[in-house]
XYZ file of C-alpha atoms in Angstrom:
338
model
C -0.008 -0.050 -0.003
C 2.778 2.381 0.954
C 4.682 1.517 -2.315
C 1.535 2.286 -4.351
C 1.083 5.666 -2.666
C 4.705 6.637 -3.443
C 4.211 5.581 -7.126
C 0.996 7.677 -7.451
C 2.758 10.614 -5.870
C 5.672 10.328 -8.370
C 3.153 10.034 -11.219
C 1.234 13.104 -10.013
C 4.505 15.172 -9.775
C 5.664 14.110 -13.247
C 2.188 14.935 -14.693
C 2.126 18.361 -12.972
C 5.425 19.310 -14.442
C 4.100 18.745 -17.920
C 1.143 21.047 -17.667
C 1.514 24.309 -19.505
C 1.985 27.430 -17.417
C 0.118 30.719 -17.976
C 1.700 34.110 -17.230
C 0.892 37.776 -18.000
C 3.576 39.028 -20.339
C 2.645 42.606 -20.012
C -0.176 44.288 -18.118
C -0.794 47.835 -19.424
C -2.878 48.795 -16.283
C 0.470 48.624 -14.367
C 2.073 51.287 -16.703
C -0.010 54.322 -15.811
C 2.086 57.459 -15.065
C 2.567 57.993 -11.298
C 5.615 60.148 -10.847
C 7.374 63.283 -12.147
C 4.513 65.737 -12.829
C 4.615 68.165 -15.792
C 3.732 71.917 -15.639
C 0.095 71.025 -15.190
C 0.906 68.808 -12.223
C 0.065 65.595 -14.211
C 2.433 62.598 -13.762
C 4.428 61.693 -16.880
C 6.443 58.649 -15.939
C 5.856 55.191 -14.569
C 7.784 54.461 -11.369
C 8.056 50.703 -11.739
C 9.703 50.757 -15.240
C 11.833 53.962 -14.856
C 15.226 53.827 -16.640
C 18.194 56.231 -16.604
C 20.347 56.635 -19.699
C 22.477 59.490 -18.593
C 25.524 57.259 -18.075
C 25.799 56.566 -21.814
C 25.064 60.132 -22.959
C 28.738 61.152 -23.217
C 30.549 64.194 -21.886
C 28.966 66.862 -24.104
C 25.904 67.134 -21.800
C 25.821 69.124 -18.655
C 25.014 67.726 -15.210
C 21.544 69.422 -15.265
C 20.787 67.887 -18.665
C 21.835 64.449 -17.484
C 19.495 64.654 -14.576
C 16.482 64.631 -16.710
C 17.657 61.856 -19.032
C 15.103 59.306 -17.730
C 12.211 57.588 -19.336
C 9.817 54.708 -18.617
C 7.162 52.455 -20.186
C 4.439 54.980 -19.211
C 1.477 54.519 -21.632
C 1.955 57.917 -23.314
C 5.626 57.141 -24.079
C 4.950 54.237 -26.474
C 5.730 54.840 -30.156
C 3.507 54.364 -33.219
C 5.617 53.723 -36.312
C 3.919 53.805 -39.613
C 4.985 51.912 -42.798
C 7.502 54.072 -44.844
C 4.883 54.519 -47.608
C 2.457 55.929 -45.134
C 4.847 58.067 -42.963
C 3.810 61.487 -43.933
C 4.217 64.351 -41.539
C 0.369 64.517 -40.951
C -0.183 60.752 -40.665
C 2.670 60.392 -38.157
C 1.627 63.415 -36.125
C -1.852 61.943 -35.782
C -0.507 58.467 -34.750
C 0.321 58.211 -31.023
C -0.619 56.493 -27.715
C -1.954 57.739 -24.465
C -3.607 56.573 -21.183
C -7.183 55.610 -21.597
C -9.456 55.363 -18.436
C -11.429 52.159 -18.484
C -14.405 51.723 -16.067
C -13.650 48.008 -15.958
C -9.859 47.902 -15.685
C -8.486 51.388 -14.795
C -6.004 52.944 -17.110
C -5.148 51.020 -20.307
C -3.122 51.574 -23.464
C -5.115 53.692 -25.988
C -3.742 53.778 -29.567
C -4.610 56.178 -32.392
C -3.302 55.381 -35.950
C -3.942 57.625 -38.946
C -3.715 55.521 -41.989
C -3.682 56.931 -45.468
C -7.129 57.333 -46.923
C -5.888 56.153 -50.349
C -6.668 52.475 -51.165
C -3.375 50.666 -50.579
C -2.152 48.294 -48.010
C -0.385 49.694 -44.885
C 0.712 48.785 -41.331
C 1.499 50.504 -38.105
C 3.723 49.163 -35.271
C 3.036 50.088 -31.697
C 6.103 49.545 -29.626
C 7.725 50.480 -26.276
C 9.954 53.560 -26.112
C 12.933 51.222 -25.563
C 13.580 47.454 -25.872
C 12.451 46.070 -22.598
C 15.440 44.825 -20.636
C 15.538 41.197 -19.684
C 18.267 41.351 -17.066
C 17.625 44.628 -15.171
C 18.071 43.984 -11.436
C 15.208 44.589 -8.938
C 15.488 47.988 -7.249
C 13.442 50.885 -6.030
C 12.742 54.307 -7.642
C 12.399 57.612 -5.886
C 9.621 60.089 -6.565
C 11.933 62.248 -8.693
C 12.734 59.161 -10.941
C 16.151 58.408 -9.413
C 16.981 54.680 -9.552
C 18.293 53.690 -6.192
C 21.093 51.211 -5.617
C 19.730 47.666 -5.006
C 19.363 46.745 -1.345
C 20.172 43.304 0.014
C 16.484 42.475 -0.200
C 16.457 43.503 -3.901
C 19.491 41.413 -4.597
C 17.893 38.420 -2.976
C 14.793 38.705 -5.157
C 14.575 35.971 -7.742
C 12.769 38.284 -10.171
C 14.187 41.018 -12.411
C 12.504 44.420 -12.800
C 10.473 43.769 -15.792
C 9.006 40.397 -14.940
C 5.510 39.944 -13.414
C 3.501 41.888 -16.067
C 6.117 44.482 -17.162
C 7.201 42.750 -20.420
C 9.346 39.781 -19.535
C 8.568 36.085 -18.777
C 11.430 33.815 -17.828
C 11.953 30.066 -18.080
C 9.794 29.808 -21.354
C 10.251 26.681 -23.467
C 7.657 26.005 -26.221
C 4.866 28.500 -26.409
C 1.432 26.910 -26.595
C -0.683 30.065 -27.154
C -0.760 33.773 -26.872
C -3.796 35.890 -25.827
C -4.482 39.585 -26.148
C -7.264 41.399 -24.279
C -8.236 44.157 -26.701
C -11.149 46.544 -27.055
C -12.336 46.674 -30.649
C -14.466 49.258 -32.444
C -15.518 47.212 -35.538
C -12.373 48.043 -37.526
C -11.594 45.331 -40.112
C -7.800 45.600 -39.490
C -5.639 42.618 -38.419
C -3.660 42.519 -35.194
C -0.320 40.805 -34.601
C 1.793 40.539 -31.452
C 5.580 40.699 -31.495
C 7.582 38.397 -29.151
C 11.288 38.553 -28.748
C 13.240 35.451 -27.641
C 16.508 35.044 -25.703
C 18.506 35.088 -28.872
C 16.952 38.476 -29.932
C 14.817 36.884 -32.704
C 11.398 38.631 -33.335
C 8.487 36.304 -33.738
C 5.326 37.974 -35.150
C 2.102 36.017 -34.406
C -1.158 36.953 -36.093
C -3.934 37.231 -33.506
C -6.918 37.952 -35.643
C -9.176 40.837 -36.775
C -10.553 43.744 -34.655
C -14.011 43.622 -36.271
C -15.983 43.492 -33.045
C -17.250 45.944 -30.426
C -16.035 46.069 -26.812
C -13.559 43.947 -24.892
C -12.617 40.623 -26.419
C -9.788 38.215 -26.334
C -7.864 37.347 -29.431
C -5.936 34.187 -29.264
C -3.127 32.525 -31.301
C -2.522 28.777 -30.837
C 0.677 27.313 -31.948
C 0.115 24.823 -34.617
C 3.374 23.141 -33.913
C 2.603 22.476 -30.200
C 2.238 18.796 -29.376
C -0.350 18.229 -26.715
C 0.435 14.447 -26.141
C 3.629 14.203 -24.250
C 4.358 10.711 -25.721
C 4.487 12.227 -29.235
C 7.010 14.912 -28.409
C 10.582 14.846 -29.614
C 12.745 14.782 -26.490
C 16.038 16.570 -26.524
C 18.621 16.734 -23.738
C 20.740 19.842 -23.222
C 23.413 20.579 -20.605
C 21.593 22.207 -17.517
C 24.513 24.400 -16.595
C 25.971 26.876 -17.566
C 22.929 27.417 -19.820
C 20.989 30.567 -18.920
C 17.242 30.218 -18.575
C 15.491 31.191 -21.803
C 12.859 33.979 -21.757
C 10.383 35.897 -24.005
C 9.768 39.578 -23.982
C 7.212 41.832 -25.495
C 8.114 43.707 -28.635
C 4.859 45.430 -29.490
C 1.797 45.134 -31.790
C 1.361 45.454 -35.522
C -1.915 46.670 -37.000
C -2.415 45.595 -40.655
C -4.784 47.651 -42.803
C -5.924 46.102 -46.109
C -6.129 48.680 -49.023
C -9.693 47.557 -49.754
C -10.883 48.650 -46.356
C -11.555 52.155 -44.980
C -8.420 54.262 -44.221
C -7.995 57.364 -41.970
C -8.210 57.153 -38.265
C -8.016 53.885 -36.294
C -8.485 53.494 -32.546
C -8.122 50.614 -30.200
C -7.343 49.891 -26.543
C -5.257 47.168 -24.978
C -5.333 45.696 -21.455
C -2.787 42.863 -21.426
C -0.967 40.072 -23.253
C -0.766 36.560 -21.777
C 1.365 33.583 -22.794
C 0.761 29.810 -22.146
C 3.878 27.889 -22.330
C 5.875 24.796 -21.236
C 8.654 25.530 -18.789
C 12.095 25.192 -20.275
C 13.649 23.925 -17.053
C 11.910 22.123 -14.226
C 12.920 23.618 -10.864
C 14.224 21.142 -8.434
C 16.195 21.164 -5.265
C 19.758 20.376 -6.560
C 22.558 18.929 -4.370
C 25.103 21.528 -5.494
C 24.562 25.223 -6.143
C 26.310 25.436 -9.501
C 25.932 29.117 -10.027
C 26.936 29.988 -6.477
C 30.117 28.149 -7.106
C 31.042 29.322 -10.669
C 29.025 32.587 -11.339
C 29.061 31.834 -15.090
C 25.448 32.807 -15.775
C 25.823 35.962 -13.739
C 28.745 37.102 -15.782
C 26.957 36.356 -18.958
C 23.732 38.199 -17.994
C 25.808 41.203 -16.735
C 27.376 41.489 -20.193
C 24.023 41.090 -21.920
C 22.519 43.759 -19.620
C 25.404 46.131 -20.412
C 24.770 45.598 -24.162
C 21.037 46.171 -23.738
C 21.667 49.370 -21.775
C 24.105 50.608 -24.472
C 21.534 50.242 -27.169
C 18.842 51.724 -25.025
C 20.948 54.715 -24.051
C 22.010 55.679 -27.638
C 18.281 55.647 -28.688
C 17.090 57.642 -25.714
C 19.900 60.250 -26.196
C 18.628 60.855 -29.667
C 15.088 61.211 -28.213
C 16.298 63.693 -25.765
C 17.952 65.780 -28.451
C 14.758 65.778 -30.507
C 12.724 66.790 -27.402
C 15.122 69.624 -26.670
C 14.832 70.759 -30.291
C 11.050 70.789 -30.050
C 11.188 72.644 -26.700
C 13.427 75.269 -28.081
C 11.075 75.823 -31.091
C 7.984 76.035 -28.804
C 9.642 78.099 -26.068
C 9.166 75.511 -23.290
C 11.887 73.504 -21.568
C 10.514 69.930 -20.879
C 11.178 68.284 -17.585
C 11.062 64.782 -18.958
C 11.696 62.857 -22.211
C 8.102 62.169 -22.996
C 6.721 62.878 -26.492
């Protein structure tokens, strides 16, 4: 009897490890602006996702200029990039994002795209203001946007800053499905989600069409996903020093068919979820490999520095553009928002 109980327990543990996991890749209700007010006392940045790029700005900027070289994933900071054939000054100026108050969810991502009215195919990409970092250490952010040094508690956290709904999901093996919670307004346009894997590869998955009214879930199911475990091709890889694979959010793509109505398009987004198999089953191992060798930490530190370098170069260009616009309008901005 005891032996049978042990066998059943082992079987249940093995079966449980094979069930797909569900995680929120990005939750836009967490990205509302809550710090650094503008001249109208309206917050402009999101505390949880604040990033500082002054350390890669170079020596030509003053200390005061570097103090405001900060940005975040605040909803109004997201970019709308039109296809090159549609990127006129008017169309681009009328294409942007902002906070949208939802009675059901709070503040969500509101998107306006101004497509050409002429009958030709076009697309628009809604993307974060910077590539979401996968290796940014957990830390706290002050009310003025200053990113504080990680405490011992922060360093002990098993999560990085952009996990848990801020754009990154770790330990992702095969993706079973992707779901987007979106508010449609009967537009016939198509919606795709952009996912970026640990190797930097962009995977664009077509979610469906937005020809419905109100909140709805568009879902993509991976046609290559094998439900029956017995039919899967098993591959064994070295467990260490491989770093845990991840997926991060790269944005949305709106496709407009030339046969459909052009002009203004509006939609709202609440979140993106992924259902996936874990890449590595977490177990209590006899030896702490990473604690002994620190190989993964060294690799992730190098990748984090590379991410920050790319991010900083882009944000410095944004800062210069904002300064130019401020000079032309006669107002000096306190932040790097659009």
